[in-house]
Coordinates of C-alpha atoms and ligand atoms in Angstrom, one line a residue:
Chain A
M1 CA 0.0 0.0 0.0
V2 CA 2.8 2.4 0.9
Q3 CA 4.6 1.3 -2.2
F4 CA 1.5 2.2 -4.2
V5 CA 1.3 5.7 -2.7
V6 CA 5.0 6.2 -3.4
D7 CA 4.7 5.0 -7.0
V8 CA 1.6 7.3 -7.5
L9 CA 3.5 10.3 -6.2
I10 CA 6.6 9.6 -8.3
R11 CA 4.4 9.5 -11.4
A12 CA 2.1 12.3 -10.3
V13 CA 4.6 15.1 -9.6
D14 CA 6.1 15.3 -13.1
L15 CA 2.7 14.9 -14.7
A16 CA 1.4 17.7 -12.5
L17 CA 4.2 20.0 -13.4
I18 CA 3.3 19.8 -17.1
A19 CA -0.4 19.8 -16.5
I20 CA -0.3 22.9 -14.3
G21 CA 1.6 24.8 -17.0
L22 CA -0.9 23.7 -19.6
S23 CA -3.8 24.7 -17.5
S24 CA -2.4 28.1 -16.4
V25 CA -1.5 29.1 -19.9
Y26 CA -4.9 27.9 -21.1
S27 CA -6.6 30.1 -18.5
L28 CA -5.0 33.1 -20.1
I29 CA -5.0 32.5 -23.8
R30 CA -7.8 30.0 -24.1
F31 CA -6.2 27.3 -26.1
P32 CA -4.4 24.1 -25.0
N33 CA -0.8 24.2 -26.2
V34 CA 0.0 20.7 -27.3
A35 CA 3.7 21.7 -27.8
L36 CA 4.0 22.0 -24.1
V37 CA 4.8 18.3 -23.8
Q38 CA 7.6 18.7 -26.3
Y39 CA 9.1 21.5 -24.1
A40 CA 9.4 18.7 -21.5
T41 CA 11.5 16.6 -23.9
T42 CA 13.5 19.7 -24.9
G43 CA 14.3 20.3 -21.2
A44 CA 15.4 16.7 -20.7
L45 CA 17.6 16.6 -23.9
L46 CA 19.1 20.0 -23.1
A47 CA 20.0 19.0 -19.6
L48 CA 21.5 15.8 -20.9
G49 CA 23.5 17.7 -23.5
L50 CA 24.8 20.2 -20.9
Q51 CA 25.7 17.3 -18.5
M52 CA 27.6 15.6 -21.3
A53 CA 29.3 18.9 -22.0
G54 CA 30.7 18.7 -18.4
L55 CA 28.3 20.6 -16.2
P56 CA 27.0 19.0 -13.0
L57 CA 23.5 17.7 -13.4
V58 CA 21.9 20.3 -11.1
V59 CA 23.5 23.2 -13.0
A60 CA 22.6 21.6 -16.3
A61 CA 19.0 21.1 -15.1
I62 CA 18.6 24.7 -14.0
A63 CA 20.1 26.1 -17.2
A64 CA 17.9 23.8 -19.3
C65 CA 14.8 24.9 -17.4
A66 CA 15.6 28.6 -18.0
L67 CA 16.4 28.0 -21.7
V68 CA 13.1 26.1 -22.2
G69 CA 11.2 29.0 -20.5
I70 CA 12.8 31.4 -22.9
I71 CA 12.0 29.2 -25.9
A72 CA 8.4 29.0 -24.7
V73 CA 8.1 32.8 -24.6
V74 CA 9.8 33.2 -28.0
L75 CA 7.4 30.7 -29.6
N76 CA 4.5 32.3 -27.9
V77 CA 5.4 35.8 -29.3
V78 CA 6.5 34.6 -32.7
V79 CA 3.9 31.9 -33.4
F80 CA 1.0 31.7 -31.0
E81 CA 0.2 35.4 -30.6
R82 CA -0.2 35.5 -34.4
L83 CA -2.2 32.3 -34.7
L84 CA -4.5 33.3 -31.9
R85 CA -5.6 36.3 -34.0
A86 CA -7.2 33.7 -36.3
G87 CA -8.8 31.9 -33.4
S88 CA -8.0 29.3 -30.8
A89 CA -8.7 26.3 -33.0
I90 CA -6.1 27.5 -35.5
A91 CA -3.7 28.1 -32.6
M92 CA -4.2 24.5 -31.3
V93 CA -3.6 23.0 -34.8
G94 CA -0.5 25.2 -35.0
S95 CA 0.7 23.8 -31.7
L96 CA 0.2 20.3 -33.0
A97 CA 2.2 21.1 -36.1
L98 CA 4.9 22.7 -34.0
S99 CA 5.0 19.4 -31.9
M100 CA 5.8 17.5 -35.1
V101 CA 8.6 19.9 -35.9
F102 CA 10.0 19.3 -32.4
S103 CA 9.8 15.5 -32.9
A104 CA 11.8 15.8 -36.1
I105 CA 14.4 18.0 -34.4
F106 CA 14.7 15.5 -31.5
L107 CA 15.3 12.6 -33.9
V108 CA 17.9 14.5 -35.9
T109 CA 19.8 15.9 -32.9
A110 CA 19.5 13.0 -30.4
G111 CA 18.8 10.0 -32.5
P112 CA 16.1 7.4 -32.0
R113 CA 17.8 5.4 -29.2
P114 CA 16.8 6.1 -25.6
K115 CA 19.3 7.8 -23.3
R116 CA 19.9 8.1 -19.6
F117 CA 21.5 10.7 -17.4
E118 CA 24.8 9.7 -15.9
L119 CA 23.8 9.0 -12.3
E120 CA 25.5 7.0 -9.6
I121 CA 23.6 3.8 -8.9
N122 CA 22.8 3.6 -5.2
P123 CA 20.8 0.8 -3.5
P124 CA 17.2 1.9 -3.1
L125 CA 16.1 3.4 0.2
R126 CA 13.4 1.8 2.3
F127 CA 10.6 3.9 3.6
L128 CA 7.9 2.1 5.6
G129 CA 8.4 -0.9 3.5
A130 CA 8.3 0.9 0.2
R131 CA 11.3 1.1 -2.1
L132 CA 12.5 4.2 -3.8
T133 CA 15.9 5.4 -5.0
E134 CA 17.7 8.4 -3.8
H135 CA 17.3 10.0 -7.2
Q136 CA 13.6 9.4 -7.2
L137 CA 13.3 11.0 -3.8
I138 CA 15.3 14.1 -4.7
S139 CA 13.5 14.5 -8.0
V140 CA 10.1 14.1 -6.4
G141 CA 11.1 16.6 -3.7
I142 CA 12.2 19.2 -6.2
S143 CA 9.1 18.8 -8.4
A144 CA 6.8 19.0 -5.4
L145 CA 8.7 22.1 -4.2
A146 CA 8.2 23.7 -7.6
I147 CA 4.5 23.0 -7.5
G148 CA 4.4 24.6 -4.0
V149 CA 6.3 27.6 -5.2
F150 CA 3.9 28.0 -8.2
A151 CA 0.9 27.8 -5.9
L152 CA 2.4 30.5 -3.7
I153 CA 3.0 32.7 -6.7
L154 CA -0.6 32.2 -7.8
F155 CA -2.2 32.9 -4.5
R156 CA 0.2 35.1 -2.5
T157 CA 1.8 37.5 -4.9
D158 CA 0.9 40.5 -7.1
L159 CA 1.8 38.5 -10.2
G160 CA -0.6 35.8 -9.1
R161 CA -3.4 38.2 -8.5
C162 CA -2.8 39.8 -11.9
M163 CA -2.7 36.3 -13.4
R164 CA -6.1 35.4 -11.9
A165 CA -7.5 38.8 -12.8
T166 CA -6.3 38.4 -16.5
A167 CA -7.7 34.9 -16.7
T168 CA -11.1 36.0 -15.4
N169 CA -11.5 39.1 -17.4
S170 CA -8.6 40.3 -19.6
V171 CA -10.4 43.4 -20.8
L172 CA -11.1 44.6 -17.3
A173 CA -7.5 43.6 -16.3
S174 CA -6.0 46.1 -18.8
A175 CA -8.5 48.7 -17.7
T176 CA -7.1 48.2 -14.3
G177 CA -3.6 48.9 -15.5
I178 CA -2.4 45.3 -15.8
D179 CA -0.1 44.7 -18.7
T180 CA -1.9 41.5 -19.7
R181 CA 0.6 40.6 -22.4
K182 CA 3.5 40.7 -19.9
V183 CA 1.5 38.6 -17.4
T184 CA 0.8 36.1 -20.1
N185 CA 4.4 35.8 -21.2
T186 CA 5.5 35.5 -17.6
V187 CA 3.1 32.6 -17.1
V188 CA 4.3 31.1 -20.4
F189 CA 7.8 31.3 -19.2
L190 CA 6.9 29.5 -15.9
S191 CA 5.0 26.9 -17.9
G192 CA 8.1 26.2 -20.0
V193 CA 10.3 26.0 -16.8
M194 CA 7.8 23.6 -15.2
A195 CA 7.5 21.4 -18.3
A196 CA 11.3 21.2 -18.6
L197 CA 11.6 20.3 -14.9
G198 CA 8.9 17.6 -15.4
G199 CA 10.8 16.2 -18.4
I200 CA 14.0 16.1 -16.5
G201 CA 12.3 14.5 -13.6
L202 CA 10.8 11.8 -15.8
S203 CA 14.2 11.1 -17.4
V204 CA 16.0 10.9 -14.1
K205 CA 13.6 8.2 -13.0
G206 CA 13.7 6.3 -16.3
E207 CA 14.9 6.7 -19.8
M208 CA 14.7 9.6 -22.1
S209 CA 13.7 9.3 -25.7
A210 CA 12.4 11.5 -28.4
Q211 CA 9.0 10.1 -27.6
L212 CA 9.0 11.2 -24.0
G213 CA 6.8 14.3 -24.6
L214 CA 4.3 12.6 -27.0
D215 CA 3.9 9.7 -24.5
M216 CA 3.0 12.3 -21.9
L217 CA 0.5 14.1 -24.2
L218 CA -2.6 12.0 -23.3
P219 CA -2.0 11.7 -19.5
V220 CA -1.2 15.5 -19.3
F221 CA -4.3 16.5 -21.1
A222 CA -6.4 14.0 -19.1
A223 CA -5.0 15.5 -15.9
A224 CA -5.6 19.1 -17.0
I225 CA -9.1 18.3 -18.2
L226 CA -10.0 16.4 -15.1
G227 CA -8.9 19.3 -13.0
G228 CA -11.0 21.7 -15.1
L229 CA -8.9 23.3 -17.9
G230 CA -7.7 26.6 -16.6
N231 CA -7.7 25.6 -13.0
A232 CA -4.0 25.2 -12.1
L233 CA -4.3 23.4 -8.8
G234 CA -7.1 21.3 -10.2
A235 CA -4.6 20.1 -12.7
A236 CA -2.3 19.0 -9.9
V237 CA -5.1 16.9 -8.3
G238 CA -6.0 15.6 -11.8
A239 CA -2.4 14.4 -12.1
V240 CA -2.7 12.5 -8.9
V241 CA -5.9 10.8 -10.1
I242 CA -4.4 9.9 -13.5
A243 CA -1.2 8.6 -11.8
A244 CA -3.2 6.5 -9.4
A245 CA -5.2 5.0 -12.3
E246 CA -2.1 4.2 -14.3
T247 CA -0.3 2.8 -11.3
M248 CA -3.3 0.7 -10.4
V249 CA -3.3 -0.8 -13.9
T250 CA 0.4 -1.5 -14.1
N251 CA 1.4 -2.3 -10.5
V252 CA -1.5 -4.0 -8.8
N253 CA -1.7 -7.8 -8.9
F254 CA -5.3 -8.6 -9.8
G255 CA -4.5 -12.4 -9.4
P256 CA -6.3 -12.9 -6.1
L257 CA -9.4 -11.4 -7.5
F258 CA -9.6 -14.2 -10.1
G259 CA -8.3 -17.0 -8.0
E260 CA -4.8 -17.0 -9.6
S261 CA -1.5 -16.2 -8.0
V262 CA -0.3 -13.5 -10.4
L263 CA -2.3 -11.5 -12.9
F264 CA -1.0 -8.1 -14.1
I265 CA -2.6 -6.0 -16.7
P266 CA -0.2 -5.2 -19.6
A267 CA 1.4 -1.8 -19.1
A268 CA 0.1 -0.7 -22.5
Y269 CA -3.3 -0.4 -20.9
A270 CA -2.2 2.3 -18.5
T271 CA -3.2 5.1 -20.8
A272 CA -6.5 3.4 -21.6
A273 CA -7.3 3.3 -17.9
S274 CA -6.7 7.0 -17.5
F275 CA -8.9 7.7 -20.5
L276 CA -11.7 5.5 -19.3
L277 CA -11.5 7.4 -16.0
L278 CA -11.5 10.7 -17.8
V279 CA -14.6 9.9 -19.9
V280 CA -16.5 8.6 -16.9
V281 CA -15.7 11.7 -14.8
L282 CA -16.6 14.0 -17.7
L283 CA -19.9 12.3 -18.2
I284 CA -20.8 13.0 -14.6
K285 CA -19.0 16.4 -14.2
P286 CA -18.5 17.9 -17.7
Y287 CA -16.4 20.9 -16.4
G288 CA -13.9 18.7 -14.6
L289 CA -13.8 17.7 -10.9
F290 CA -13.6 21.3 -9.7
V291 CA -15.7 24.0 -11.2
S292 CA -13.9 27.2 -10.2
E293 CA -16.8 29.5 -10.6
V294 CA -20.5 29.2 -10.0
K295 CA -22.1 29.6 -13.4
R296 CA -24.5 32.5 -13.2
V297 CA -27.7 32.2 -15.1
Chain B
M1 CA -7.9 66.9 -20.7
I2 CA -9.6 64.7 -23.3
R3 CA -10.0 65.7 -26.9
V4 CA -11.6 63.5 -29.5
N5 CA -10.8 64.8 -32.9
K6 CA -12.8 63.6 -36.0
V7 CA -12.6 60.0 -34.8
R8 CA -13.8 57.2 -37.1
A9 CA -13.9 53.7 -35.7
G10 CA -15.4 50.3 -36.1
Y11 CA -14.8 46.6 -35.4
G12 CA -12.9 44.2 -37.6
D13 CA -13.8 44.6 -41.2
G14 CA -17.1 46.1 -40.3
P15 CA -18.5 49.5 -41.2
D16 CA -17.6 52.7 -39.3
I17 CA -19.6 52.8 -36.2
L18 CA -18.3 56.2 -35.3
Q19 CA -18.3 58.5 -38.3
G20 CA -16.2 61.5 -37.4
I21 CA -16.9 62.3 -33.7
D22 CA -15.6 65.5 -32.0
L23 CA -15.7 65.7 -28.2
T24 CA -13.9 67.5 -25.4
A25 CA -13.9 67.1 -21.7
S26 CA -11.9 69.0 -19.1
G27 CA -11.0 68.6 -15.5
G28 CA -13.8 69.3 -13.0
E29 CA -16.6 68.6 -15.4
I30 CA -18.9 65.7 -16.1
V31 CA -19.6 65.1 -19.7
T32 CA -22.4 62.7 -20.5
I33 CA -22.9 60.8 -23.7
L34 CA -26.5 60.0 -24.6
G35 CA -28.3 58.3 -27.4
P36 CA -30.4 55.3 -28.5
N37 CA -29.2 51.6 -28.2
G38 CA -26.5 50.7 -30.7
C39 CA -25.7 54.3 -31.7
G40 CA -22.0 53.8 -30.7
K41 CA -21.8 55.3 -27.2
S42 CA -19.8 52.4 -25.7
T43 CA -17.7 52.3 -28.9
L44 CA -16.8 55.9 -28.4
L45 CA -15.8 55.3 -24.7
K46 CA -13.8 52.2 -25.7
C47 CA -12.0 54.4 -28.3
I48 CA -11.1 57.0 -25.7
A49 CA -9.9 54.3 -23.3
G50 CA -7.9 52.5 -26.1
F51 CA -9.7 49.2 -26.5
V52 CA -10.8 50.2 -30.0
R53 CA -8.1 51.9 -32.2
P54 CA -9.5 54.8 -34.2
R55 CA -9.4 54.3 -38.0
G56 CA -9.1 58.0 -38.5
G57 CA -8.8 61.1 -36.4
A58 CA -7.1 61.1 -33.0
V59 CA -7.8 60.8 -29.3
E60 CA -5.7 63.2 -27.1
M61 CA -5.2 63.2 -23.4
E62 CA -3.4 66.0 -21.6
G63 CA -2.4 67.4 -24.9
R64 CA -0.8 64.2 -26.3
D65 CA -2.0 62.0 -29.1
V66 CA -2.8 58.7 -27.3
S67 CA -4.7 57.0 -30.1
A68 CA -2.1 54.1 -30.2
V69 CA -1.2 53.9 -26.5
P70 CA -2.3 50.6 -24.9
V71 CA -5.0 50.8 -22.3
H72 CA -2.8 49.7 -19.3
E73 CA -0.3 52.4 -20.1
K74 CA -3.0 55.1 -20.1
V75 CA -4.2 53.8 -16.8
K76 CA -0.8 54.5 -15.4
N77 CA 0.5 57.5 -17.3
H78 CA -2.7 59.5 -17.5
R79 CA -4.3 58.1 -14.4
M80 CA -7.3 56.9 -16.3
G81 CA -10.1 54.9 -14.7
F82 CA -12.6 52.9 -16.8
V83 CA -15.8 51.1 -15.8
P84 CA -17.1 49.0 -18.7
Q85 CA -20.8 48.5 -19.4
T86 CA -20.8 44.7 -18.8
D87 CA -18.4 42.2 -17.2
N88 CA -17.2 44.9 -14.9
V89 CA -15.9 42.9 -12.0
F90 CA -13.3 40.1 -11.6
S91 CA -15.9 37.4 -10.7
T92 CA -13.4 34.8 -9.4
L93 CA -11.7 37.3 -7.0
T94 CA -12.9 38.6 -3.7
V95 CA -14.5 42.1 -3.4
A96 CA -11.3 43.2 -1.5
D97 CA -9.0 41.9 -4.2
N98 CA -11.2 43.5 -6.9
I99 CA -10.8 46.9 -5.4
L100 CA -7.1 46.6 -4.4
L101 CA -6.1 45.5 -7.9
G102 CA -7.2 49.0 -9.0
A103 CA -4.5 50.5 -6.7
R104 CA -1.5 48.2 -7.6
H105 CA 0.7 51.1 -8.4
L106 CA 0.0 53.1 -5.3
P107 CA 2.2 53.0 -2.2
V108 CA 0.9 50.6 0.4
A109 CA 0.0 53.2 3.0
E110 CA -2.0 55.3 0.5
R111 CA -3.6 52.2 -0.9
N112 CA -4.9 51.1 2.5
E113 CA -6.0 54.6 3.4
R114 CA -8.0 54.9 0.1
Y115 CA -9.4 51.4 0.7
A116 CA -10.7 52.4 4.1
E117 CA -12.2 55.6 2.7
L118 CA -14.1 53.6 0.1
M119 CA -15.3 51.0 2.6
A120 CA -16.7 53.9 4.7
Q121 CA -18.4 55.4 1.6
Y122 CA -19.9 52.1 0.3
P123 CA -21.2 50.1 3.3
S124 CA -22.9 47.6 1.0
L125 CA -19.4 46.5 -0.1
A126 CA -17.8 46.7 3.4
S127 CA -19.9 43.9 4.7
K128 CA -18.9 41.6 1.8
Q129 CA -15.2 42.2 1.5
E130 CA -14.2 38.6 1.5
R131 CA -17.0 37.4 -0.7
K132 CA -16.3 36.4 -4.3
A133 CA -17.5 39.1 -6.7
S134 CA -19.6 36.5 -8.5
A135 CA -21.8 36.3 -5.4
L136 CA -22.8 40.0 -5.6
S137 CA -26.0 41.4 -7.0
G138 CA -26.0 43.4 -10.3
G139 CA -26.2 46.7 -8.4
E140 CA -23.5 45.7 -6.0
R141 CA -21.2 44.8 -8.9
Q142 CA -21.8 48.2 -10.4
I143 CA -20.7 49.8 -7.1
L144 CA -17.7 47.5 -6.8
S145 CA -16.6 48.4 -10.3
L146 CA -16.8 52.1 -9.5
A147 CA -14.8 51.5 -6.3
R148 CA -12.1 49.6 -8.2
A149 CA -11.8 52.5 -10.6
L150 CA -11.9 55.2 -7.9
I151 CA -9.3 53.7 -5.5
S152 CA -6.4 55.0 -7.7
N153 CA -7.6 58.6 -7.6
P154 CA -7.9 58.8 -11.3
K155 CA -7.7 62.1 -13.2
V156 CA -9.9 60.8 -16.0
L157 CA -12.8 58.6 -15.3
L158 CA -14.7 56.8 -18.1
L159 CA -18.0 55.3 -17.0
D160 CA -20.3 53.2 -19.2
E161 CA -23.8 53.3 -17.8
P162 CA -22.9 53.5 -14.1
S163 CA -26.6 53.5 -13.1
A164 CA -27.5 50.4 -15.1
G165 CA -29.4 48.0 -12.9
L166 CA -29.5 50.3 -9.9
S167 CA -32.6 51.0 -7.9
P168 CA -33.8 54.6 -8.1
L169 CA -32.5 55.3 -4.7
M170 CA -29.1 53.8 -5.4
M171 CA -28.9 55.6 -8.7
H172 CA -29.4 59.0 -7.0
E173 CA -26.7 58.0 -4.5
V174 CA -24.3 57.0 -7.3
F175 CA -24.9 60.2 -9.3
A176 CA -24.5 62.3 -6.1
A177 CA -21.2 60.5 -5.4
I178 CA -20.0 61.1 -8.9
A179 CA -20.9 64.8 -8.7
E180 CA -19.2 65.0 -5.3
I181 CA -16.0 63.5 -6.7
R182 CA -16.0 66.1 -9.5
D183 CA -16.4 68.9 -7.0
R184 CA -13.8 67.6 -4.6
T185 CA -11.1 66.3 -6.9
G186 CA -11.6 68.2 -10.2
M187 CA -11.6 64.9 -12.0
C188 CA -12.6 64.8 -15.7
I189 CA -15.6 62.4 -16.0
V190 CA -17.1 61.1 -19.2
M191 CA -20.2 59.1 -18.6
V192 CA -22.4 57.2 -21.0
E193 CA -26.0 57.0 -19.7
Q194 CA -29.4 55.7 -20.6
N195 CA -31.2 57.5 -17.7
A196 CA -31.0 60.8 -19.6
F197 CA -32.9 63.0 -17.2
E198 CA -30.8 62.0 -14.2
A199 CA -27.6 62.1 -16.1
L200 CA -28.3 65.6 -17.4
G201 CA -29.2 66.6 -13.8
V202 CA -25.6 66.0 -12.7
A203 CA -23.7 66.6 -15.9
D204 CA -22.1 69.9 -17.0
R205 CA -22.3 69.2 -20.7
A206 CA -23.8 66.5 -22.9
Y207 CA -23.4 64.9 -26.4
V208 CA -26.3 63.1 -28.0
L209 CA -25.1 60.5 -30.6
S210 CA -27.2 59.3 -33.4
L211 CA -26.1 56.8 -36.1
G212 CA -22.4 57.4 -35.3
K213 CA -22.5 61.2 -35.3
V214 CA -23.0 63.9 -32.7
A215 CA -26.6 65.0 -33.3
I216 CA -26.8 67.5 -30.4
E217 CA -24.2 68.9 -28.1
G218 CA -24.5 71.6 -25.4
R219 CA -24.7 72.4 -21.8
A220 CA -26.7 69.9 -19.8
A221 CA -29.1 72.5 -18.4
D222 CA -29.8 73.8 -21.9
L223 CA -30.5 70.4 -23.2
L224 CA -32.9 69.7 -20.3
A225 CA -34.8 72.8 -21.1
D226 CA -34.9 72.3 -24.9
P227 CA -38.4 71.2 -25.9
A228 CA -37.2 69.6 -29.1
M229 CA -34.5 67.6 -27.3
R230 CA -37.1 66.6 -24.7
H231 CA -39.5 65.4 -27.4
L232 CA -36.9 63.6 -29.5
Y233 CA -34.5 62.0 -27.1
L234 CA -35.8 62.2 -23.6
G235 CA -39.3 60.8 -24.2
G236 CA -41.6 63.5 -23.0
E237 CA -41.8 65.3 -19.7
P238 CA -39.3 65.1 -16.9
P239 CA -40.4 63.1 -13.9
A240 CA -42.6 65.0 -11.5
A241 CA -40.9 66.1 -8.3
E242 CA -43.3 63.8 -6.3
G243 CA -41.7 60.9 -8.0
K244 CA -44.6 59.4 -9.8
P245 CA -43.8 56.6 -12.1
R246 CA -42.5 57.5 -15.5
F247 CA -42.4 55.3 -18.6
A248 CA -39.9 56.8 -20.9
A249 CA -39.3 55.6 -24.4
V250 CA -35.6 55.4 -25.3
Ligands
LIG301 N1 -17.2 43.9 -30.2 C1 -17.9 44.2 -31.3 N2 -17.8 43.7 -32.5 C2 -18.5 44.0 -33.6 N3 -19.5 44.9 -33.5 C3 -19.7 45.5 -32.3 C4 -19.0 45.2 -31.2 N4 -19.4 46.0 -30.1 C5 -20.4 46.7 -30.7 N5 -20.6 46.5 -32.0 C6 -21.6 47.1 -32.8 O1 -21.4 48.5 -32.8 C7 -22.6 49.3 -32.7 C8 -22.5 50.2 -31.6 O2 -22.4 49.5 -30.4 P1 -22.2 50.2 -29.0 O3 -21.9 49.1 -28.0 O4 -21.2 51.2 -29.1 O5 -23.6 50.8 -28.7 P2 -24.2 51.6 -27.5 O6 -24.5 53.0 -28.0 O7 -23.3 51.6 -26.4 O8 -25.5 50.8 -27.2 P3 -26.2 50.4 -25.8 O9 -27.0 51.6 -25.4 O10 -27.1 49.3 -26.1 O11 -25.1 50.1 -24.8 C9 -23.7 48.2 -32.6 O12 -24.3 48.1 -33.9 C10 -23.0 46.9 -32.3 O13 -23.6 45.9 -33.0
LIG302 MG1 -23.2 50.6 -24.5

């Protein structure tokens, strides 16, 4: 049971980092940016490249996160601001196209074979009977901290108040003296940083491939939609729900249920489980688990 | 203070909604913009604020051409306040956050002082400071929006139908408050209104728009007294002093 919780947390934090970014940016510019998952891969590959160039992993990770944040802002200004003038559907298709371009770049620069960070291999730690490695612990800790910092920014700072104001009513926000474009680009920067951190976290705990981002696409969207698109903290909870569903499918021995000693569901069904869950929840609560605002009639 | 010079404007590829509007407003005066639904009153106000970019002509503030200056910069550089006709509160934020957002660029001490003043002025908000704005009534939102604009002590205040949805009593209070602000601060106030009699009662000057042009302009008192104006735009006789019900055509 403890192992289950640990596994869910390990999976959930990185998912949450990307999903929170997706949801926050959505709240401001009203389209889900598919390319965000590719920012995660970009972050992981950049960190790996910088580590191979001789930087310590921590420095490489910080630099990679900052770089991805900048890339996210540049793409927002150069590509998405223009596409959005034609409508959010166009912008979403554009972000899909951009994702394909990213995939091609990853294949050309990093090749098709999976890679790993250079990490010392330590024996796993034991925690109340659950196993987890030191790297997993540190990575989960950093990601959880990042989520906490983002929540603090959102609810305790002027930037956060401006963000929520712009998300609620951008016309009124500018009439109140808020530079909504600057607020949006700051959030886009943060979403890039968080996506990169999520990608690095995922790669520290497993392998990194050019597919990393696209593999995350469905669970990240499921988490963000479950949480109610545009609701940042809802996305974090959505990530936990999705991670729990996935972990359930892959890690739980269903054998005893059917009178057999061992019966695992193939890991390939993990995504299917999260989607089944998503569809069921949306049928019951079409605006996600948490509706941030009472709909006025 | 504000000078609108032969402004033409419209939305997207659409026709000109404003077809060459001239308007001025100075400090210490209330200028009201009247006219039938859809004649372009809100568009003119959005043009002055900067939400709609003029296609021709210019908008000046304090002697400078601000036609291309973004709204948020005008709010800071020209101390402009704007109360839109609809969606005039941040519904997901609390009443207190709504108001304080309006004073982001003030020093904390001044901000708190102004906030306390406003709370004393509008008791209906004071009792609901921690409520979400989405939980307010239409009239309370109207007051909240006014308070959000006023907390920064603006020099220029643009109001789009501040009396919409208010009870007659509340409407008189709001108009009295607006007149009081003008007298005390010398603010330049431009106010779009549907309640023409009441608006002319507090305003110094008025513009009546019709089909994207200024049809009548003049001193508010003169317009109130003008029988033609009364017949065409105000829908008959002014309300009797005893306050018997009036059914005005717009
Ligand atoms: N965002 C918009 N996009 C396109 N057309 C618009 C937009 N807003 C207003 N219009 C059009 O511009 C014209 C003038 O609208 P405006 O809101 O300025 O009228 P108004 O005088 O304020 O009316 P009301 O008294 O009903 O508030 C209308 O014909 C309206 O259809
Ligand atoms: Mg209007």
